[in-house]
Amino acid sequence: MKSTDLKIGCQTFTWEMLGSGWQGGPDDLLRAIAKGGYAGIEITDTMIGGYAKKPEAFARALGDAGLTLVSFAFGSQSGFTLPEQIAGDLEATRRWVDFAANFPGALVSMGSATVVSDGPRADKFAVAAECYNRSMEIGKAAGVTVAVHPSSHHNTLLLTRADYDALFALLEPQVGWVPDTGHILRGGQVMADTLAAFRDRIRYVHLKDVDASGTWTMLGEGACDVPTVIATVREAPLFNGWIVVEEESEQAGMDPASAVRANYETLRRLGV
Protein backbone atom coordinates (compact mmCIF):
# COMPACT_ATOMS: atom_id res chain seq x y z
CA MET A 1 0.00 0.00 0.00
CA LYS A 2 1.32 3.44 -0.95
CA SER A 3 1.80 5.87 1.94
CA THR A 4 3.18 9.21 0.83
CA ASP A 5 5.02 11.54 3.20
CA LEU A 6 3.05 14.74 3.63
CA LYS A 7 4.21 18.32 3.12
CA ILE A 8 2.07 21.34 3.96
CA GLY A 9 1.83 24.33 1.65
CA CYS A 10 -0.27 27.49 1.52
CA GLN A 11 -2.18 29.08 -1.37
CA THR A 12 -1.96 32.83 -1.87
CA PHE A 13 -5.64 33.32 -2.80
CA THR A 14 -6.28 33.96 0.89
CA TRP A 15 -4.67 37.37 0.28
CA GLU A 16 -5.76 37.74 -3.34
CA MET A 17 -9.44 37.69 -2.42
CA LEU A 18 -8.92 40.97 -0.53
CA GLY A 19 -8.63 42.76 -3.86
CA SER A 20 -7.55 46.36 -3.41
CA GLY A 21 -7.51 45.76 0.34
CA TRP A 22 -4.20 43.93 -0.11
CA GLN A 23 -1.35 46.36 -0.64
CA GLY A 24 1.54 43.95 -0.14
CA GLY A 25 3.74 42.09 -2.61
CA PRO A 26 5.08 38.57 -3.12
CA ASP A 27 7.88 38.99 -0.57
CA ASP A 28 5.27 39.80 2.07
CA LEU A 29 3.43 36.61 1.14
CA LEU A 30 6.58 34.53 1.47
CA ARG A 31 7.30 35.96 4.91
CA ALA A 32 3.76 35.40 6.16
CA ILE A 33 3.54 31.86 4.85
CA ALA A 34 6.95 30.87 6.20
CA LYS A 35 6.09 32.42 9.58
CA GLY A 36 2.87 30.40 9.57
CA GLY A 37 4.93 27.20 9.59
CA TYR A 38 4.38 26.10 6.00
CA ALA A 39 6.97 24.37 3.83
CA GLY A 40 5.60 25.36 0.43
CA ILE A 41 3.59 27.91 -1.51
CA GLU A 42 1.20 27.90 -4.43
CA ILE A 43 1.23 31.34 -6.02
CA THR A 44 -0.90 32.78 -8.80
CA ASP A 45 -0.33 34.94 -11.84
CA THR A 46 -2.12 37.75 -9.99
CA MET A 47 0.18 37.60 -6.96
CA ILE A 48 3.59 36.85 -8.49
CA GLY A 49 4.19 40.56 -9.10
CA GLY A 50 7.63 41.60 -10.33
CA TYR A 51 8.94 38.04 -10.17
CA ALA A 52 6.84 37.02 -13.21
CA LYS A 53 9.81 37.45 -15.53
CA LYS A 54 12.45 36.70 -12.91
CA PRO A 55 12.21 33.03 -11.92
CA GLU A 56 15.83 32.97 -10.72
CA ALA A 57 15.15 35.85 -8.34
CA PHE A 58 11.98 34.18 -7.11
CA ALA A 59 13.93 30.96 -6.50
CA ARG A 60 16.36 32.92 -4.33
CA ALA A 61 13.50 34.53 -2.42
CA LEU A 62 11.91 31.13 -1.85
CA GLY A 63 15.22 29.75 -0.62
CA ASP A 64 15.69 32.64 1.77
CA ALA A 65 12.21 31.98 3.17
CA GLY A 66 12.75 28.22 3.37
CA LEU A 67 9.85 27.54 1.01
CA THR A 68 9.27 25.28 -2.00
CA LEU A 69 7.15 26.25 -5.00
CA VAL A 70 4.41 23.61 -5.06
CA SER A 71 2.53 24.97 -8.06
CA PHE A 72 1.94 28.04 -10.17
CA ALA A 73 -1.79 28.69 -10.67
CA PHE A 74 -3.44 30.81 -13.32
CA GLY A 75 -6.87 31.50 -14.76
CA SER A 76 -8.23 33.25 -17.81
CA GLN A 77 -10.94 35.78 -18.57
CA SER A 78 -12.02 33.34 -21.28
CA GLY A 79 -12.94 30.80 -18.60
CA PHE A 80 -11.08 28.36 -20.87
CA THR A 81 -14.39 27.96 -22.72
CA LEU A 82 -14.11 30.39 -25.65
CA PRO A 83 -12.77 28.69 -28.81
CA GLU A 84 -11.53 31.98 -30.23
CA GLN A 85 -9.39 32.49 -27.12
CA ILE A 86 -7.66 29.09 -27.02
CA ALA A 87 -4.52 30.38 -28.73
CA GLY A 88 -4.14 33.09 -26.09
CA ASP A 89 -4.81 30.65 -23.27
CA LEU A 90 -2.18 28.27 -24.62
CA GLU A 91 0.32 31.11 -24.85
CA ALA A 92 -0.32 31.83 -21.18
CA THR A 93 0.23 28.14 -20.44
CA ARG A 94 3.60 28.25 -22.22
CA ARG A 95 4.64 31.32 -20.25
CA TRP A 96 3.82 29.81 -16.88
CA VAL A 97 5.11 26.35 -17.76
CA ASP A 98 8.42 27.96 -18.67
CA PHE A 99 8.37 29.74 -15.31
CA ALA A 100 7.52 26.60 -13.32
CA ALA A 101 10.18 24.58 -15.13
CA ASN A 102 12.77 26.48 -13.10
CA PHE A 103 11.48 24.84 -9.91
CA PRO A 104 11.97 21.05 -9.65
CA GLY A 105 8.68 19.28 -9.06
CA ALA A 106 6.51 22.39 -9.39
CA LEU A 107 3.23 21.99 -11.28
CA VAL A 108 1.06 24.38 -13.24
CA SER A 109 -2.54 24.51 -12.06
CA MET A 110 -5.17 25.81 -14.46
CA GLY A 111 -8.29 27.39 -13.02
CA SER A 112 -11.82 26.14 -13.34
CA ALA A 113 -13.60 26.17 -16.67
CA THR A 114 -16.18 28.94 -16.41
CA VAL A 115 -19.23 30.01 -18.40
CA VAL A 116 -18.57 33.47 -19.88
CA SER A 117 -20.80 33.29 -22.98
CA ASP A 118 -24.14 32.00 -24.18
CA GLY A 119 -24.54 28.62 -25.85
CA PRO A 120 -24.86 24.92 -24.96
CA ARG A 121 -22.92 23.76 -21.92
CA ALA A 122 -21.82 20.63 -23.77
CA ASP A 123 -19.93 22.78 -26.25
CA LYS A 124 -18.12 24.53 -23.42
CA PHE A 125 -16.94 21.24 -21.94
CA ALA A 126 -15.44 20.36 -25.31
CA VAL A 127 -13.59 23.67 -25.59
CA ALA A 128 -12.28 23.44 -22.03
CA ALA A 129 -11.11 19.88 -22.59
CA GLU A 130 -9.25 20.90 -25.74
CA CYS A 131 -7.54 23.71 -23.87
CA TYR A 132 -6.58 21.52 -20.91
CA ASN A 133 -5.38 18.66 -23.13
CA ARG A 134 -3.23 20.91 -25.28
CA SER A 135 -1.87 22.61 -22.19
CA MET A 136 -0.90 19.21 -20.81
CA GLU A 137 1.13 18.57 -23.97
CA ILE A 138 2.92 21.90 -23.53
CA GLY A 139 3.76 20.97 -19.98
CA LYS A 140 4.83 17.46 -20.93
CA ALA A 141 7.35 18.83 -23.44
CA ALA A 142 8.91 20.91 -20.65
CA GLY A 143 8.73 18.24 -17.96
CA VAL A 144 6.01 20.09 -16.02
CA THR A 145 2.74 18.48 -14.95
CA VAL A 146 -0.38 20.47 -15.77
CA ALA A 147 -3.46 19.96 -13.60
CA VAL A 148 -7.03 21.27 -13.46
CA HIS A 149 -8.48 22.98 -10.38
CA PRO A 150 -12.31 23.02 -10.45
CA SER A 151 -14.10 25.60 -8.32
CA SER A 152 -17.58 26.41 -7.06
CA HIS A 153 -17.37 30.14 -7.70
CA HIS A 154 -19.75 32.18 -9.85
CA ASN A 155 -20.55 30.66 -13.27
CA THR A 156 -18.18 27.74 -12.85
CA LEU A 157 -18.68 24.94 -15.36
CA LEU A 158 -17.34 22.45 -12.82
CA LEU A 159 -19.64 22.40 -9.80
CA THR A 160 -21.46 19.07 -9.56
CA ARG A 161 -20.31 15.49 -9.90
CA ALA A 162 -22.05 15.38 -13.29
CA ASP A 163 -19.92 18.34 -14.37
CA TYR A 164 -16.74 16.58 -13.26
CA ASP A 165 -17.81 13.43 -15.10
CA ALA A 166 -18.50 15.40 -18.27
CA LEU A 167 -15.12 17.12 -18.32
CA PHE A 168 -12.88 14.31 -17.12
CA ALA A 169 -14.34 11.95 -19.71
CA LEU A 170 -12.87 14.28 -22.36
CA LEU A 171 -9.45 14.75 -20.76
CA GLU A 172 -6.33 12.79 -21.60
CA PRO A 173 -5.15 10.60 -18.70
CA GLN A 174 -2.02 12.73 -18.23
CA VAL A 175 -4.04 15.81 -17.29
CA GLY A 176 -3.83 16.08 -13.52
CA TRP A 177 -6.47 17.13 -11.02
CA VAL A 178 -6.20 19.29 -7.91
CA PRO A 179 -9.21 18.29 -5.80
CA ASP A 180 -10.43 21.14 -3.62
CA THR A 181 -12.35 19.95 -0.59
CA GLY A 182 -14.33 23.16 -0.13
CA HIS A 183 -15.44 23.35 -3.74
CA ILE A 184 -16.35 19.66 -3.83
CA LEU A 185 -18.58 20.09 -0.78
CA ARG A 186 -20.16 23.30 -2.12
CA GLY A 187 -21.06 21.36 -5.27
CA GLY A 188 -23.12 18.92 -3.23
CA GLN A 189 -20.77 16.06 -4.00
CA VAL A 190 -19.97 13.05 -1.86
CA MET A 191 -16.30 13.59 -1.05
CA ALA A 192 -15.22 9.96 -0.83
CA ASP A 193 -16.95 9.02 -4.09
CA THR A 194 -15.50 11.91 -6.08
CA LEU A 195 -11.96 11.36 -4.77
CA ALA A 196 -12.22 7.66 -5.54
CA ALA A 197 -13.66 8.17 -9.02
CA PHE A 198 -10.74 10.30 -10.21
CA ARG A 199 -7.97 9.14 -7.86
CA ASP A 200 -5.58 8.41 -10.73
CA ARG A 201 -5.60 12.12 -11.65
CA ILE A 202 -4.85 13.47 -8.16
CA ARG A 203 -1.51 15.30 -7.99
CA TYR A 204 -1.94 17.33 -4.80
CA VAL A 205 -4.93 18.64 -2.83
CA HIS A 206 -6.41 22.00 -1.84
CA LEU A 207 -7.69 21.71 1.70
CA LYS A 208 -10.37 24.07 3.00
CA ASP A 209 -13.66 23.89 4.82
CA VAL A 210 -17.31 24.92 4.56
CA ASP A 211 -20.31 24.54 6.84
CA ALA A 212 -23.49 22.63 5.96
CA SER A 213 -24.84 25.64 4.03
CA GLY A 214 -21.70 25.96 1.90
CA THR A 215 -20.37 29.02 3.72
CA TRP A 216 -16.59 29.13 4.08
CA THR A 217 -15.30 28.31 7.56
CA MET A 218 -11.93 27.99 9.16
CA LEU A 219 -10.34 24.58 8.66
CA GLY A 220 -11.73 21.99 11.06
CA GLU A 221 -14.84 24.02 11.89
CA GLY A 222 -17.03 22.82 9.01
CA ALA A 223 -18.17 19.72 7.17
CA CYS A 224 -14.82 18.59 5.77
CA ASP A 225 -13.53 15.37 7.33
CA VAL A 226 -9.89 16.42 7.12
CA PRO A 227 -8.23 13.20 8.37
CA THR A 228 -10.28 11.05 5.99
CA VAL A 229 -9.51 13.28 3.01
CA ILE A 230 -5.79 13.16 3.74
CA ALA A 231 -5.83 9.40 4.26
CA THR A 232 -7.62 9.01 0.92
CA VAL A 233 -5.48 11.28 -1.25
CA ARG A 234 -2.18 10.01 0.09
CA GLU A 235 -3.01 6.61 -1.39
CA ALA A 236 -3.58 8.03 -4.88
CA PRO A 237 -0.86 6.70 -7.20
CA LEU A 238 0.38 10.09 -8.47
CA PHE A 239 -0.19 12.17 -5.33
CA ASN A 240 3.03 14.10 -4.67
CA GLY A 241 2.56 14.58 -0.94
CA TRP A 242 1.55 18.25 -0.90
CA ILE A 243 -1.46 19.36 1.13
CA VAL A 244 -2.05 22.98 0.13
CA VAL A 245 -4.20 24.92 2.59
CA GLU A 246 -6.40 27.70 1.26
CA GLU A 247 -8.66 29.89 3.36
CA GLU A 248 -11.66 31.95 2.18
CA SER A 249 -13.60 32.53 5.40
CA GLU A 250 -14.54 35.86 6.97
CA GLN A 251 -11.69 35.46 9.42
CA ALA A 252 -9.24 35.26 6.55
CA GLY A 253 -10.71 38.44 5.13
CA MET A 254 -9.92 40.25 8.38
CA ASP A 255 -6.42 38.86 8.93
CA PRO A 256 -5.06 36.42 6.31
CA ALA A 257 -1.75 35.77 8.05
CA SER A 258 -3.44 34.91 11.34
CA ALA A 259 -5.96 32.66 9.56
CA VAL A 260 -3.36 30.60 7.72
CA ARG A 261 -1.31 30.27 10.92
CA ALA A 262 -4.40 28.98 12.72
CA ASN A 263 -5.06 26.47 9.94
CA TYR A 264 -1.51 25.16 10.19
CA GLU A 265 -1.96 24.67 13.93
CA THR A 266 -5.25 22.85 13.25
CA LEU A 267 -3.42 20.39 11.01
CA ARG A 268 -0.77 19.88 13.65
CA ARG A 269 -3.46 19.11 16.24
CA LEU A 270 -4.95 16.60 13.83
CA GLY A 271 -1.57 14.89 13.61
CA VAL A 272 -0.71 15.97 10.06
XYZ file of C-alpha atoms in Angstrom, residues 16-207:
192
model
C -5.761 37.743 -3.338
C -9.437 37.692 -2.420
C -8.919 40.969 -0.528
C -8.633 42.762 -3.859
C -7.549 46.361 -3.407
C -7.514 45.759 0.340
C -4.203 43.930 -0.111
C -1.349 46.356 -0.643
C 1.539 43.948 -0.142
C 3.743 42.091 -2.607
C 5.084 38.575 -3.118
C 7.879 38.987 -0.566
C 5.266 39.804 2.071
C 3.427 36.606 1.135
C 6.581 34.527 1.466
C 7.300 35.957 4.914
C 3.758 35.401 6.163
C 3.543 31.859 4.850
C 6.951 30.868 6.202
C 6.091 32.419 9.581
C 2.874 30.402 9.568
C 4.929 27.205 9.592
C 4.384 26.101 5.996
C 6.973 24.371 3.827
C 5.600 25.358 0.429
C 3.593 27.907 -1.511
C 1.197 27.895 -4.427
C 1.230 31.341 -6.017
C -0.896 32.785 -8.801
C -0.330 34.941 -11.839
C -2.120 37.749 -9.995
C 0.176 37.603 -6.962
C 3.589 36.851 -8.491
C 4.194 40.564 -9.105
C 7.631 41.601 -10.327
C 8.936 38.037 -10.168
C 6.840 37.023 -13.209
C 9.808 37.448 -15.531
C 12.455 36.696 -12.910
C 12.215 33.025 -11.918
C 15.828 32.968 -10.720
C 15.145 35.847 -8.345
C 11.975 34.176 -7.114
C 13.927 30.961 -6.501
C 16.361 32.918 -4.330
C 13.504 34.533 -2.420
C 11.914 31.127 -1.851
C 15.219 29.745 -0.620
C 15.686 32.644 1.770
C 12.207 31.979 3.173
C 12.745 28.223 3.366
C 9.852 27.540 1.007
C 9.270 25.284 -2.001
C 7.155 26.251 -5.000
C 4.413 23.612 -5.063
C 2.532 24.974 -8.056
C 1.938 28.035 -10.173
C -1.792 28.692 -10.673
C -3.439 30.814 -13.322
C -6.871 31.497 -14.755
C -8.234 33.250 -17.813
C -10.943 35.780 -18.568
C -12.016 33.337 -21.275
C -12.942 30.798 -18.603
C -11.081 28.357 -20.873
C -14.391 27.956 -22.724
C -14.105 30.389 -25.655
C -12.774 28.691 -28.813
C -11.533 31.983 -30.234
C -9.393 32.488 -27.115
C -7.664 29.089 -27.023
C -4.524 30.385 -28.728
C -4.135 33.085 -26.091
C -4.806 30.652 -23.267
C -2.185 28.267 -24.616
C 0.318 31.109 -24.854
C -0.316 31.831 -21.178
C 0.234 28.139 -20.442
C 3.599 28.255 -22.220
C 4.638 31.323 -20.250
C 3.816 29.813 -16.875
C 5.109 26.346 -17.758
C 8.422 27.959 -18.674
C 8.367 29.739 -15.308
C 7.516 26.599 -13.319
C 10.177 24.581 -15.133
C 12.770 26.482 -13.100
C 11.481 24.839 -9.907
C 11.970 21.051 -9.654
C 8.682 19.277 -9.058
C 6.512 22.385 -9.394
C 3.232 21.988 -11.284
C 1.061 24.376 -13.245
C -2.542 24.510 -12.056
C -5.168 25.814 -14.462
C -8.287 27.390 -13.016
C -11.824 26.141 -13.337
C -13.600 26.174 -16.674
C -16.180 28.944 -16.411
C -19.233 30.010 -18.400
C -18.572 33.471 -19.881
C -20.796 33.293 -22.982
C -24.136 32.002 -24.181
C -24.539 28.619 -25.851
C -24.858 24.922 -24.963
C -22.925 23.762 -21.919
C -21.820 20.628 -23.767
C -19.929 22.784 -26.246
C -18.116 24.528 -23.416
C -16.936 21.239 -21.944
C -15.440 20.358 -25.307
C -13.586 23.672 -25.586
C -12.279 23.436 -22.026
C -11.112 19.878 -22.591
C -9.250 20.897 -25.743
C -7.536 23.711 -23.868
C -6.581 21.516 -20.907
C -5.384 18.664 -23.129
C -3.232 20.906 -25.283
C -1.866 22.613 -22.187
C -0.896 19.213 -20.807
C 1.131 18.572 -23.966
C 2.919 21.905 -23.526
C 3.759 20.970 -19.977
C 4.832 17.459 -20.928
C 7.348 18.834 -23.436
C 8.907 20.913 -20.652
C 8.735 18.238 -17.964
C 6.014 20.092 -16.020
C 2.742 18.476 -14.945
C -0.380 20.471 -15.767
C -3.462 19.958 -13.600
C -7.029 21.273 -13.459
C -8.475 22.977 -10.378
C -12.310 23.015 -10.446
C -14.098 25.595 -8.316
C -17.583 26.411 -7.062
C -17.369 30.141 -7.696
C -19.752 32.180 -9.852
C -20.551 30.655 -13.269
C -18.179 27.740 -12.849
C -18.677 24.944 -15.364
C -17.343 22.448 -12.815
C -19.639 22.404 -9.799
C -21.455 19.070 -9.557
C -20.308 15.488 -9.899
C -22.046 15.378 -13.289
C -19.916 18.343 -14.369
C -16.737 16.578 -13.265
C -17.810 13.429 -15.099
C -18.496 15.396 -18.273
C -15.116 17.123 -18.317
C -12.879 14.307 -17.117
C -14.341 11.951 -19.713
C -12.875 14.282 -22.362
C -9.452 14.753 -20.758
C -6.332 12.790 -21.597
C -5.149 10.598 -18.703
C -2.024 12.728 -18.231
C -4.039 15.805 -17.288
C -3.834 16.079 -13.517
C -6.469 17.128 -11.015
C -6.200 19.288 -7.909
C -9.213 18.291 -5.798
C -10.425 21.143 -3.618
C -12.348 19.951 -0.594
C -14.328 23.162 -0.130
C -15.438 23.351 -3.742
C -16.347 19.659 -3.827
C -18.584 20.094 -0.785
C -20.162 23.299 -2.124
C -21.056 21.356 -5.268
C -23.120 18.916 -3.229
C -20.766 16.057 -4.003
C -19.966 13.048 -1.857
C -16.298 13.594 -1.047
C -15.223 9.960 -0.832
C -16.951 9.020 -4.086
C -15.495 11.915 -6.075
C -11.960 11.357 -4.770
C -12.220 7.655 -5.539
C -13.663 8.165 -9.018
C -10.744 10.296 -10.206
C -7.974 9.135 -7.863
C -5.580 8.413 -10.728
C -5.596 12.115 -11.654
C -4.854 13.471 -8.162
C -1.514 15.303 -7.992
C -1.943 17.331 -4.801
C -4.928 18.637 -2.833
C -6.413 22.002 -1.842
C -7.694 21.710 1.701
